[in-house]
CSV table of C-alpha atoms in Angstrom, one decimal:
chain,number,residue,atom,x,y,z
V,1,UNK,CA,35.0,35.3,22.8
V,2,UNK,CA,36.7,32.4,21.6
V,3,UNK,CA,40.5,32.2,20.9
V,4,UNK,CA,41.7,31.3,17.6
V,5,UNK,CA,44.4,29.1,19.1
V,6,UNK,CA,41.9,26.9,20.4
V,7,UNK,CA,40.6,26.0,17.0
V,8,UNK,CA,42.4,23.7,14.4
V,9,UNK,CA,41.8,24.4,10.6
V,10,UNK,CA,42.5,21.6,8.0
V,11,UNK,CA,43.6,23.4,4.8
V,12,UNK,CA,42.9,21.2,1.7
V,13,UNK,CA,44.3,22.2,-1.7
V,14,UNK,CA,46.4,20.3,-4.3
V,15,UNK,CA,48.1,23.5,-5.5
V,16,UNK,CA,51.2,24.0,-3.3
V,17,UNK,CA,51.1,27.8,-3.9
V,18,UNK,CA,47.4,28.3,-3.1
V,19,UNK,CA,47.7,26.1,0.0
V,20,UNK,CA,50.6,27.9,1.2
V,21,UNK,CA,48.9,31.2,0.8
V,22,UNK,CA,45.8,30.3,2.7
V,23,UNK,CA,47.6,28.6,5.6
V,24,UNK,CA,49.7,31.6,5.9
V,25,UNK,CA,46.8,34.0,6.1
V,26,UNK,CA,45.1,31.8,8.7
V,27,UNK,CA,48.2,31.3,10.7
V,28,UNK,CA,48.6,35.1,10.9
V,29,UNK,CA,45.2,35.4,12.1
V,30,UNK,CA,46.1,33.2,15.1
V,31,UNK,CA,44.7,29.8,14.1
V,32,UNK,CA,46.5,26.5,14.1
V,33,UNK,CA,46.7,25.0,10.5
V,34,UNK,CA,47.3,21.6,9.1
V,35,UNK,CA,47.3,20.6,5.5
V,36,UNK,CA,46.3,17.9,3.1
V,37,UNK,CA,46.9,17.8,-0.8
V,38,UNK,CA,44.3,15.3,-1.7
V,39,UNK,CA,40.7,14.4,-0.8
V,40,UNK,CA,41.7,10.9,0.5
V,41,UNK,CA,44.2,12.5,2.9
V,42,UNK,CA,41.6,15.1,3.9
V,43,UNK,CA,39.2,12.5,5.1
V,44,UNK,CA,41.9,10.6,7.0
V,45,UNK,CA,43.2,13.8,8.7
V,46,UNK,CA,39.5,14.9,9.6
V,47,UNK,CA,39.1,11.7,11.5
V,48,UNK,CA,42.5,11.6,13.2
V,49,UNK,CA,43.0,15.3,14.1
V,50,UNK,CA,39.3,16.4,14.5
V,51,UNK,CA,39.6,19.9,13.2
V,52,UNK,CA,37.1,22.5,13.9
V,53,UNK,CA,36.9,23.5,10.3
V,54,UNK,CA,38.0,22.1,6.8
V,55,UNK,CA,38.9,24.7,4.3
V,56,UNK,CA,38.3,22.6,1.2
V,57,UNK,CA,39.1,23.3,-2.4
V,58,UNK,CA,36.6,21.6,-4.9
V,59,UNK,CA,39.3,20.8,-7.6
V,60,UNK,CA,41.3,17.8,-6.1
V,61,UNK,CA,43.2,15.2,-8.0
V,62,UNK,CA,41.6,12.0,-6.5
V,63,UNK,CA,38.1,12.9,-4.9
V,64,UNK,CA,36.6,16.2,-5.8
V,65,UNK,CA,35.7,18.4,-2.9
V,66,UNK,CA,31.8,18.0,-3.3
V,67,UNK,CA,32.3,14.3,-2.6
V,68,UNK,CA,34.8,14.9,0.3
V,69,UNK,CA,32.3,17.2,1.9
V,70,UNK,CA,29.3,14.6,1.5
V,71,UNK,CA,31.5,11.9,3.2
V,72,UNK,CA,32.4,14.3,6.1
V,73,UNK,CA,28.9,15.0,6.7
V,74,UNK,CA,27.6,11.5,6.4
V,75,UNK,CA,30.2,10.0,8.9
V,76,UNK,CA,29.2,10.1,12.5
V,77,UNK,CA,32.8,10.8,13.5
V,78,UNK,CA,33.3,13.9,11.2
V,79,UNK,CA,29.6,15.1,10.7
V,80,UNK,CA,30.0,18.2,13.0
V,81,UNK,CA,33.3,19.5,11.5
V,82,UNK,CA,32.5,22.7,9.7
V,83,UNK,CA,33.2,23.0,5.9
V,84,UNK,CA,34.1,26.0,4.0
V,85,UNK,CA,34.4,25.2,0.3
V,86,UNK,CA,36.4,27.3,-2.1
V,87,UNK,CA,36.8,27.2,-5.9
V,88,UNK,CA,38.4,29.2,-8.8
V,89,UNK,CA,37.0,26.7,-11.3
V,90,UNK,CA,33.3,26.1,-10.1
V,91,UNK,CA,32.1,29.7,-9.8
V,92,UNK,CA,28.5,29.5,-11.0
V,93,UNK,CA,25.5,29.8,-8.7
V,94,UNK,CA,24.5,26.2,-9.5
V,95,UNK,CA,28.2,25.2,-8.1
V,96,UNK,CA,27.4,27.0,-4.9
V,97,UNK,CA,24.0,25.5,-4.5
V,98,UNK,CA,25.4,22.1,-5.2
V,99,UNK,CA,28.0,22.7,-2.5
V,100,UNK,CA,25.5,23.8,0.2
V,101,UNK,CA,23.0,21.0,-0.7
V,102,UNK,CA,25.8,18.6,-0.2
V,103,UNK,CA,26.4,19.8,3.3
V,104,UNK,CA,29.0,22.7,3.0
V,105,UNK,CA,28.6,25.4,5.7
V,106,UNK,CA,29.5,28.2,3.1
V,107,UNK,CA,31.0,28.5,-0.3
V,108,UNK,CA,33.5,31.2,-1.5
V,109,UNK,CA,34.7,32.0,-4.9
V,110,UNK,CA,38.4,32.5,-5.4
V,111,UNK,CA,40.4,34.6,-5.5
V,112,UNK,CA,39.6,35.6,-1.8
V,113,UNK,CA,40.7,38.6,-0.1
V,114,UNK,CA,42.5,37.6,3.1
V,115,UNK,CA,40.2,39.6,5.4
V,116,UNK,CA,37.3,37.9,3.7
V,117,UNK,CA,38.6,34.6,4.4
V,118,UNK,CA,39.5,35.2,8.0
V,119,UNK,CA,36.1,36.9,8.6
V,120,UNK,CA,34.2,33.9,7.2
V,121,UNK,CA,36.2,31.3,9.1
V,122,UNK,CA,35.5,33.2,12.4
V,123,UNK,CA,31.9,33.6,11.6
V,124,UNK,CA,31.5,29.7,10.9
V,125,UNK,CA,33.4,28.9,14.1
V,126,UNK,CA,31.1,31.2,16.2
V,127,UNK,CA,28.0,29.3,14.5
V,128,UNK,CA,29.7,26.1,15.3
V,129,UNK,CA,30.2,27.0,18.9
V,130,UNK,CA,26.6,27.9,19.1
V,131,UNK,CA,25.7,24.6,17.7
V,132,UNK,CA,27.8,22.7,20.0
V,133,UNK,CA,26.1,24.4,22.9
V,134,UNK,CA,22.7,23.8,21.6
V,135,UNK,CA,23.6,20.0,21.2
V,136,UNK,CA,24.9,20.0,24.6
V,137,UNK,CA,21.8,21.6,26.0
V,138,UNK,CA,19.5,19.1,24.0
V,139,UNK,CA,21.7,16.4,25.4
V,140,UNK,CA,21.3,17.4,28.9
V,141,UNK,CA,17.7,18.0,28.4
V,142,UNK,CA,17.2,14.3,27.2
V,143,UNK,CA,19.3,12.9,30.2
V,144,UNK,CA,17.1,15.2,32.7
V,145,UNK,CA,13.9,14.1,31.3
V,146,UNK,CA,15.1,10.5,31.7
V,147,UNK,CA,16.2,11.1,35.1
V,148,UNK,CA,12.9,13.0,36.1
V,149,UNK,CA,10.8,10.0,34.9
V,150,UNK,CA,13.0,7.8,36.9
V,151,UNK,CA,12.7,9.8,40.2
V,152,UNK,CA,9.1,10.5,39.9
V,153,UNK,CA,8.5,6.7,39.4
V,154,UNK,CA,10.6,6.0,42.5
V,155,UNK,CA,8.2,7.0,45.3
V,156,UNK,CA,5.2,5.6,43.4
V,157,UNK,CA,6.1,2.1,43.9
V,158,UNK,CA,6.3,2.4,47.7
V,159,UNK,CA,3.1,4.4,47.7
V,160,UNK,CA,1.2,1.9,45.7
V,161,UNK,CA,2.5,-1.0,47.8
V,162,UNK,CA,1.7,0.8,51.0
V,163,UNK,CA,-2.0,1.2,49.8
V,164,UNK,CA,-2.0,-2.5,48.9
V,165,UNK,CA,-0.8,-3.2,52.5
V,166,UNK,CA,-3.5,-1.0,53.8
V,167,UNK,CA,-6.2,-2.7,51.9
V,168,UNK,CA,-5.1,-6.3,52.8
V,169,UNK,CA,-4.3,-5.7,56.6
V,170,UNK,CA,-6.9,-6.4,59.1
V,171,UNK,CA,-8.4,-3.7,61.2
V,172,UNK,CA,-6.4,-4.4,64.2
V,173,UNK,CA,-2.9,-4.6,62.7
V,174,UNK,CA,-1.9,-1.1,63.8
V,175,UNK,CA,1.7,-1.5,63.4
V,176,UNK,CA,1.4,-2.4,59.5
V,177,UNK,CA,-1.0,0.6,59.1
V,178,UNK,CA,1.5,2.9,61.0
V,179,UNK,CA,4.1,1.7,58.8
V,180,UNK,CA,2.3,2.1,55.6
V,181,UNK,CA,1.1,5.7,56.5
V,182,UNK,CA,4.6,6.6,57.2
V,183,UNK,CA,5.8,5.4,53.9
V,184,UNK,CA,3.0,7.1,52.0
V,185,UNK,CA,3.7,10.4,53.7
V,186,UNK,CA,7.5,10.2,53.4
V,187,UNK,CA,7.3,9.2,49.7
V,188,UNK,CA,4.7,11.9,49.1
V,189,UNK,CA,7.1,14.5,50.6
V,190,UNK,CA,9.9,13.3,48.3
V,191,UNK,CA,7.6,13.7,45.2
V,192,UNK,CA,6.4,17.1,46.6
V,193,UNK,CA,10.1,18.4,47.0
V,194,UNK,CA,10.9,17.2,43.4
V,195,UNK,CA,8.0,19.3,41.9
V,196,UNK,CA,8.8,22.3,44.1
V,197,UNK,CA,12.3,22.2,42.8
V,198,UNK,CA,11.0,22.1,39.1
V,199,UNK,CA,8.8,24.9,39.8
V,200,UNK,CA,11.6,26.9,41.4
V,201,UNK,CA,13.7,26.4,38.5
V,202,UNK,CA,10.9,27.6,36.2
V,203,UNK,CA,10.3,30.7,38.2
V,204,UNK,CA,14.2,31.6,38.4
V,205,UNK,CA,14.1,31.1,34.6
V,206,UNK,CA,11.3,33.5,34.3
V,207,UNK,CA,12.6,35.9,36.8
V,208,UNK,CA,9.5,35.3,39.2
V,209,UNK,CA,11.3,33.9,42.0
V,210,UNK,CA,10.6,36.5,45.0
V,211,UNK,CA,12.5,36.5,48.3
V,212,UNK,CA,10.6,37.3,51.6
V,213,UNK,CA,13.7,39.0,53.2
V,214,UNK,CA,13.9,40.1,56.9
V,215,UNK,CA,16.6,39.7,59.6
V,216,UNK,CA,17.2,36.2,60.2
V,217,UNK,CA,19.4,34.5,63.1
V,218,UNK,CA,21.3,32.0,61.2
V,219,UNK,CA,21.2,29.3,63.9
V,220,UNK,CA,17.5,28.9,63.3
V,221,UNK,CA,18.1,28.6,59.7
V,222,UNK,CA,20.9,25.9,60.2
V,223,UNK,CA,18.7,24.0,62.7
V,224,UNK,CA,15.8,23.9,60.3
V,225,UNK,CA,18.0,22.7,57.5
V,226,UNK,CA,19.5,20.0,59.8
V,227,UNK,CA,16.0,18.9,60.8
V,228,UNK,CA,14.9,18.6,57.2
V,229,UNK,CA,18.0,16.7,56.0
V,230,UNK,CA,18.3,14.5,59.1
V,231,UNK,CA,16.2,11.5,57.5
V,232,UNK,CA,18.6,11.3,54.6
V,233,UNK,CA,21.6,11.5,56.9
V,234,UNK,CA,20.4,9.0,59.2
V,235,UNK,CA,19.0,6.7,56.5
V,236,UNK,CA,22.7,6.4,55.3
V,237,UNK,CA,24.0,5.9,58.8
V,238,UNK,CA,26.2,9.0,58.5
V,239,UNK,CA,27.7,11.0,61.6
V,240,UNK,CA,27.0,14.8,61.5
V,241,UNK,CA,29.2,17.0,63.3
V,242,UNK,CA,28.4,20.7,63.8
V,243,UNK,CA,30.5,23.7,64.8
V,244,UNK,CA,28.6,26.8,65.3
V,245,UNK,CA,29.6,30.1,67.1
V,246,UNK,CA,28.3,30.8,70.5
V,247,UNK,CA,27.1,34.5,69.5
V,248,UNK,CA,24.0,35.0,67.3
V,249,UNK,CA,24.8,35.7,63.5
V,250,UNK,CA,22.1,37.8,61.7
V,251,UNK,CA,21.6,38.0,58.0
V,252,UNK,CA,19.2,39.8,55.7
V,253,UNK,CA,17.4,36.8,54.1
V,254,UNK,CA,14.7,34.6,53.4
V,255,UNK,CA,14.7,31.9,56.1
V,256,UNK,CA,12.9,29.3,54.2
V,257,UNK,CA,15.3,29.7,51.0
V,258,UNK,CA,18.3,30.0,53.2
V,259,UNK,CA,17.4,26.7,55.0
V,260,UNK,CA,16.5,25.1,51.6
V,261,UNK,CA,20.0,26.0,50.3
V,262,UNK,CA,21.9,24.4,53.3
V,263,UNK,CA,19.6,21.3,53.4
V,264,UNK,CA,20.4,20.8,49.6
V,265,UNK,CA,24.1,20.8,50.6
V,266,UNK,CA,23.5,18.4,53.6
V,267,UNK,CA,21.5,16.2,51.2
V,268,UNK,CA,24.2,16.1,48.5
V,269,UNK,CA,26.7,15.2,51.1
V,270,UNK,CA,24.6,12.3,52.5
V,271,UNK,CA,23.8,11.0,48.9
V,272,UNK,CA,27.3,11.1,47.6
V,273,UNK,CA,29.0,9.8,50.7
V,274,UNK,CA,28.9,5.8,51.1
V,275,UNK,CA,27.0,4.6,54.3
V,276,UNK,CA,28.5,5.2,57.6
V,277,UNK,CA,30.3,8.5,56.4
V,278,UNK,CA,31.3,11.7,57.9
V,279,UNK,CA,29.6,15.0,57.3
V,280,UNK,CA,30.6,18.3,59.0
V,281,UNK,CA,28.7,21.5,59.0
V,282,UNK,CA,30.5,24.8,60.3
V,283,UNK,CA,30.3,28.4,60.3
V,284,UNK,CA,32.8,31.0,60.7
V,285,UNK,CA,32.7,35.0,60.8
V,286,UNK,CA,35.3,36.9,58.9
V,287,UNK,CA,35.4,40.6,57.7
V,288,UNK,CA,31.7,41.0,57.9
V,289,UNK,CA,30.6,37.8,56.2
V,290,UNK,CA,29.6,34.5,57.5
V,291,UNK,CA,31.2,31.3,55.8
V,292,UNK,CA,29.0,28.3,56.0
V,293,UNK,CA,30.8,25.0,55.1
V,294,UNK,CA,29.4,21.5,54.5
V,295,UNK,CA,32.4,18.9,54.2
V,296,UNK,CA,32.1,15.1,53.6
V,297,UNK,CA,34.3,12.2,52.9
V,298,UNK,CA,32.4,11.0,50.0
V,299,UNK,CA,33.0,10.2,46.5
V,300,UNK,CA,34.5,13.6,45.7
V,301,UNK,CA,34.3,15.8,42.6
V,302,UNK,CA,36.8,15.4,39.5
V,303,UNK,CA,38.7,18.6,39.1
V,304,UNK,CA,37.4,19.1,35.6
V,305,UNK,CA,33.8,19.2,37.1
V,306,UNK,CA,34.3,21.8,39.7
V,307,UNK,CA,33.4,24.8,37.3
V,308,UNK,CA,30.3,23.0,35.9
V,309,UNK,CA,28.9,21.5,39.2
V,310,UNK,CA,26.5,24.3,39.5
V,311,UNK,CA,25.2,24.1,36.0
V,312,UNK,CA,21.5,23.0,35.5
V,313,UNK,CA,20.9,19.3,35.4
V,314,UNK,CA,24.5,18.5,36.2
V,315,UNK,CA,25.7,15.8,38.5
V,316,UNK,CA,29.5,15.1,38.8
V,317,UNK,CA,29.0,11.4,39.8
V,318,UNK,CA,27.0,8.6,41.5
V,319,UNK,CA,27.3,6.8,44.7
V,320,UNK,CA,28.4,3.2,44.2
V,321,UNK,CA,25.3,2.0,46.0
V,322,UNK,CA,23.0,3.9,43.7
V,323,UNK,CA,21.3,6.2,46.2
V,324,UNK,CA,18.6,8.4,44.7
V,325,UNK,CA,20.6,10.9,43.0
V,326,UNK,CA,17.8,13.5,42.4
V,327,UNK,CA,17.2,15.7,39.3
V,328,UNK,CA,20.6,17.5,39.2
V,329,UNK,CA,19.1,20.8,39.8
V,330,UNK,CA,19.7,21.2,43.6
V,331,UNK,CA,23.2,22.7,43.3
V,332,UNK,CA,22.1,25.2,40.4
V,333,UNK,CA,19.0,26.2,42.6
V,334,UNK,CA,21.3,26.7,45.5
V,335,UNK,CA,23.7,29.0,43.6
V,336,UNK,CA,20.8,31.1,42.5
V,337,UNK,CA,19.3,31.5,45.9
V,338,UNK,CA,22.7,32.4,47.4
V,339,UNK,CA,23.4,34.9,44.8
V,340,UNK,CA,19.9,36.5,45.3
V,341,UNK,CA,21.2,37.0,49.0
V,342,UNK,CA,24.2,38.9,47.6
V,343,UNK,CA,26.4,35.9,48.6
V,344,UNK,CA,28.5,33.3,46.8
V,345,UNK,CA,29.0,29.5,46.7
V,346,UNK,CA,31.9,27.3,45.6
V,347,UNK,CA,32.8,23.8,45.6
V,348,UNK,CA,36.1,22.3,46.7
V,349,UNK,CA,37.5,18.9,46.3
V,350,UNK,CA,40.9,17.2,46.0
V,351,UNK,CA,39.4,14.7,43.5
V,352,UNK,CA,37.6,11.5,43.1
V,353,UNK,CA,37.3,9.5,46.3
V,354,UNK,CA,38.8,12.3,48.5
V,355,UNK,CA,35.4,13.9,49.6
V,356,UNK,CA,33.9,17.4,48.9
V,357,UNK,CA,33.4,20.6,50.5
V,358,UNK,CA,30.8,23.4,49.6
V,359,UNK,CA,31.1,26.8,51.2
V,360,UNK,CA,28.3,29.5,51.2
V,361,UNK,CA,29.4,33.1,52.0
V,362,UNK,CA,26.8,35.7,53.1
V,363,UNK,CA,27.0,39.2,54.3
V,364,UNK,CA,26.2,39.6,57.9
V,365,UNK,CA,24.0,42.4,59.5
V,366,UNK,CA,24.9,44.4,62.6
V,367,UNK,CA,24.6,42.5,65.8
V,368,UNK,CA,21.1,42.3,67.6
V,369,UNK,CA,18.9,43.7,64.8
V,370,UNK,CA,15.2,44.1,65.5
V,371,UNK,CA,13.9,40.6,65.7
V,372,UNK,CA,10.8,39.5,63.8
V,373,UNK,CA,8.4,37.5,66.0
V,374,UNK,CA,7.6,34.1,64.6
V,375,UNK,CA,5.2,31.5,65.6
V,376,UNK,CA,5.2,27.7,64.8
V,377,UNK,CA,1.6,27.0,64.6
V,378,UNK,CA,1.6,24.2,62.2
V,379,UNK,CA,0.2,21.9,64.8
V,380,UNK,CA,-2.5,24.2,66.3
V,381,UNK,CA,-5.8,22.9,66.3
V,382,UNK,CA,-8.5,25.4,65.3
V,383,UNK,CA,-9.8,27.5,68.0
V,384,UNK,CA,-13.5,27.1,67.1
V,385,UNK,CA,-15.7,24.9,65.0
V,386,UNK,CA,-16.8,26.3,61.6
V,387,UNK,CA,-19.0,25.9,58.7
V,388,UNK,CA,-16.5,25.0,55.7
V,389,UNK,CA,-17.3,24.5,52.0
V,390,UNK,CA,-14.6,22.6,50.1
V,391,UNK,CA,-14.8,23.0,46.3
V,392,UNK,CA,-12.6,20.9,44.0
V,393,UNK,CA,-13.4,19.2,40.9
V,394,UNK,CA,-11.1,16.2,42.0
V,395,UNK,CA,-13.7,14.4,44.1
V,396,UNK,CA,-11.1,12.2,45.9
V,397,UNK,CA,-9.0,15.3,47.1
V,398,UNK,CA,-12.3,17.0,48.1
V,399,UNK,CA,-13.5,14.1,50.1
V,400,UNK,CA,-10.2,13.5,51.9
V,401,UNK,CA,-9.9,17.2,53.0
V,402,UNK,CA,-13.6,17.2,54.0
V,403,UNK,CA,-13.0,14.0,56.3
V,404,UNK,CA,-9.9,15.6,57.7
V,405,UNK,CA,-11.9,18.8,58.6
V,406,UNK,CA,-14.8,16.7,60.1
V,407,UNK,CA,-12.4,14.9,62.2
V,408,UNK,CA,-11.4,18.5,63.6
V,409,UNK,CA,-15.0,18.8,64.5
V,410,UNK,CA,-16.2,21.1,61.7
V,411,UNK,CA,-19.4,21.1,59.7
V,412,UNK,CA,-18.2,20.4,56.1
V,413,UNK,CA,-20.0,20.3,52.7
V,414,UNK,CA,-18.5,19.9,49.3
V,415,UNK,CA,-18.9,20.9,45.7
V,416,UNK,CA,-17.2,19.8,42.4
V,417,UNK,CA,-17.8,22.8,40.1
V,418,UNK,CA,-18.4,26.6,40.4
V,419,UNK,CA,-22.2,26.5,39.9
V,420,UNK,CA,-22.8,23.8,42.6
V,421,UNK,CA,-20.6,25.9,44.9
V,422,UNK,CA,-22.5,28.8,44.6
V,423,UNK,CA,-25.6,26.9,45.2
V,424,UNK,CA,-23.9,25.4,48.4
V,425,UNK,CA,-22.8,28.9,49.7
V,426,UNK,CA,-26.4,30.1,49.7
V,427,UNK,CA,-27.7,26.9,51.3
V,428,UNK,CA,-25.0,26.6,54.0
V,429,UNK,CA,-23.6,30.2,54.6
V,430,UNK,CA,-20.0,28.8,55.3
V,431,UNK,CA,-17.7,30.7,57.4
V,432,UNK,CA,-14.8,29.3,55.3
V,433,UNK,CA,-14.5,28.4,51.6
V,434,UNK,CA,-11.6,26.2,50.4
V,435,UNK,CA,-11.8,26.9,46.8
V,436,UNK,CA,-9.7,25.2,43.8
V,437,UNK,CA,-8.9,27.6,40.9
V,438,UNK,CA,-9.1,25.3,37.9
V,439,UNK,CA,-12.8,24.3,38.0
V,440,UNK,CA,-14.4,22.7,34.8
V,441,UNK,CA,-17.2,25.3,34.3
V,442,UNK,CA,-15.6,28.7,35.6
V,443,UNK,CA,-12.5,30.0,36.9
V,444,UNK,CA,-12.1,29.9,40.8
V,445,UNK,CA,-11.5,33.6,40.9
V,446,UNK,CA,-14.8,34.2,39.0
V,447,UNK,CA,-16.5,32.0,41.6
V,448,UNK,CA,-14.8,33.9,44.6
V,449,UNK,CA,-16.1,37.2,43.1
V,450,UNK,CA,-19.8,35.8,42.9
V,451,UNK,CA,-19.3,34.6,46.4
V,452,UNK,CA,-18.6,37.8,47.7
V,453,UNK,CA,-22.0,39.2,46.3
V,454,UNK,CA,-24.1,36.8,48.1
V,455,UNK,CA,-25.7,38.1,51.3
V,456,UNK,CA,-23.9,37.2,54.4
V,457,UNK,CA,-20.6,36.2,52.8
V,458,UNK,CA,-18.8,39.5,53.0
V,459,UNK,CA,-16.9,38.5,55.9
V,460,UNK,CA,-16.3,34.8,55.0
V,461,UNK,CA,-12.7,33.5,54.6
V,462,UNK,CA,-11.8,32.4,51.1
V,463,UNK,CA,-8.7,29.9,50.8
V,464,UNK,CA,-7.2,29.2,47.3
V,465,UNK,CA,-6.1,25.6,47.3
V,466,UNK,CA,-4.6,25.3,43.9
V,467,UNK,CA,-1.7,23.8,41.8
V,468,UNK,CA,-1.0,27.5,40.5
V,469,UNK,CA,1.8,28.7,42.7
V,470,UNK,CA,3.4,31.6,40.9
V,471,UNK,CA,3.7,35.1,42.4
V,472,UNK,CA,1.4,36.3,39.6
V,473,UNK,CA,-1.2,33.6,40.6
V,474,UNK,CA,-1.0,34.6,44.3
V,475,UNK,CA,-1.5,38.3,43.3
V,476,UNK,CA,-4.5,37.1,41.0
V,477,UNK,CA,-6.3,35.3,43.9
V,478,UNK,CA,-5.6,38.2,46.2
V,479,UNK,CA,-7.1,40.6,43.9
V,480,UNK,CA,-10.0,38.3,43.5
V,481,UNK,CA,-10.9,38.7,47.2
V,482,UNK,CA,-9.2,35.4,48.6
V,483,UNK,CA,-7.7,35.7,52.1
V,484,UNK,CA,-4.9,33.1,51.6
V,485,UNK,CA,-3.3,31.0,48.9
V,486,UNK,CA,-2.0,27.5,49.6
V,487,UNK,CA,-0.3,25.5,46.8
V,488,UNK,CA,-1.2,21.8,46.3
V,489,UNK,CA,-0.3,19.4,47.7
V,490,UNK,CA,-0.5,21.6,50.9
V,491,UNK,CA,0.1,19.9,54.3
V,492,UNK,CA,-3.1,19.6,56.3
V,493,UNK,CA,-1.2,21.2,59.3
V,494,UNK,CA,-0.9,24.4,57.0
V,495,UNK,CA,-4.5,24.4,55.9
V,496,UNK,CA,-5.4,24.0,59.6
V,497,UNK,CA,-3.2,27.0,60.5
V,498,UNK,CA,-4.7,29.1,57.9
V,499,UNK,CA,-8.1,28.5,59.0
V,500,UNK,CA,-7.1,29.2,62.5
V,501,UNK,CA,-5.4,32.6,61.6
V,502,UNK,CA,-8.0,33.8,59.3
V,503,UNK,CA,-10.8,33.1,61.7
V,504,UNK,CA,-9.0,34.5,64.7
V,505,UNK,CA,-8.5,37.7,62.6
V,506,UNK,CA,-12.2,37.9,61.6
V,507,UNK,CA,-13.2,37.7,65.2
V,508,UNK,CA,-10.8,40.6,66.2
V,509,UNK,CA,-12.3,42.8,63.4
V,510,UNK,CA,-15.8,42.5,65.1
């Protein structure tokens, strides 16, 4: 709830007694009140003092209140000031309509009861606060869309140039090919991270972000975060110092999301620190909690921005050398993820140019909980060679995946709609079907259901490879009989791992 002391009221009335009475009522209610006896003085004070609301009598000696209101609302400097018009002379319905059509936010007939006056002022100020918040959201939305367009275009330039380089290079220029390949992969990964962040924000706003919690050893989480952030840190020529306890620290959490959160802080430190800067990552145990700190000697944060730095689409500054600043959603996302882990996050800075520090606090588990076995099989080659059908209406996407699978030794066919996919299934009897969901003639889940009815396909492995990645989408494909769900653009290593895991499982069931 707002405080009346925060709002300045301009009381405009040419009658001394009436003006005094209204000022006294508002002052007693806790408002700050300034006065003007004429329309001209009201317009000048509105510009100079920027009141939150003008209490405006209609009958004035120089400019009538209707005209004063019109001028206030037409002037860019004063158009957002609220106007509550009052009159003891103009008390007809037509007068009220004229006032409201002229821009007044409300119109009261005098005499006015003190309680009614105060209640109307408070109601208008509440509406004004909501309007300001909406304007701010709209402004930040426009800024975000501009940044989004900029950030999504940034990787496209290097990708396009790398493709041009591949086209124009000779078959024996392996160094150029390698450089172009690395550029395409790196910039594609950057675009994937941007899209993933956008999807995460959408899931959070809809309450659909689900964590996969289990006992996690913090060092493995931090190591993963450092490895992911290392290219950004090294590209800026920063030094990274780490200070981690010798003993294991276990938390109940989603290792991927925790690593993502710490990586966000490391990337932020790298982006907002000038080249050849210093970044420090440390952890400390205290009273059953672990404190993870990321500190830098970068551009710092203004004191007035410390409270808003975790708001969506907010950035407190830009590095002087214009490093890619991102979408302004990383810290907001990190705050939400930490709070979903029953933790907290805060920002510290002594001011502009004096560096920043971010601290994550998480509850810890008892020492040595039951460890969950993990396996990094992202680079495993398939144990066997399989018949695979790739179904995607994007022919280029289907062709690329098919070629990569053939390079692994598989026998691969492709189809580009549901009807052709069913014909291909009957013809080839594939061990694995990699199936897009958004097909032009029928939904991929419908195709999956029909595949399961075809003789010999009961034990085939169905992998959804789709741009739909919400938890509801995953549940839908599982219910339709899919064995796995990968979200585009999936790494080929992840597709390879899925094939290996599903076929090993199929063999084990026999």
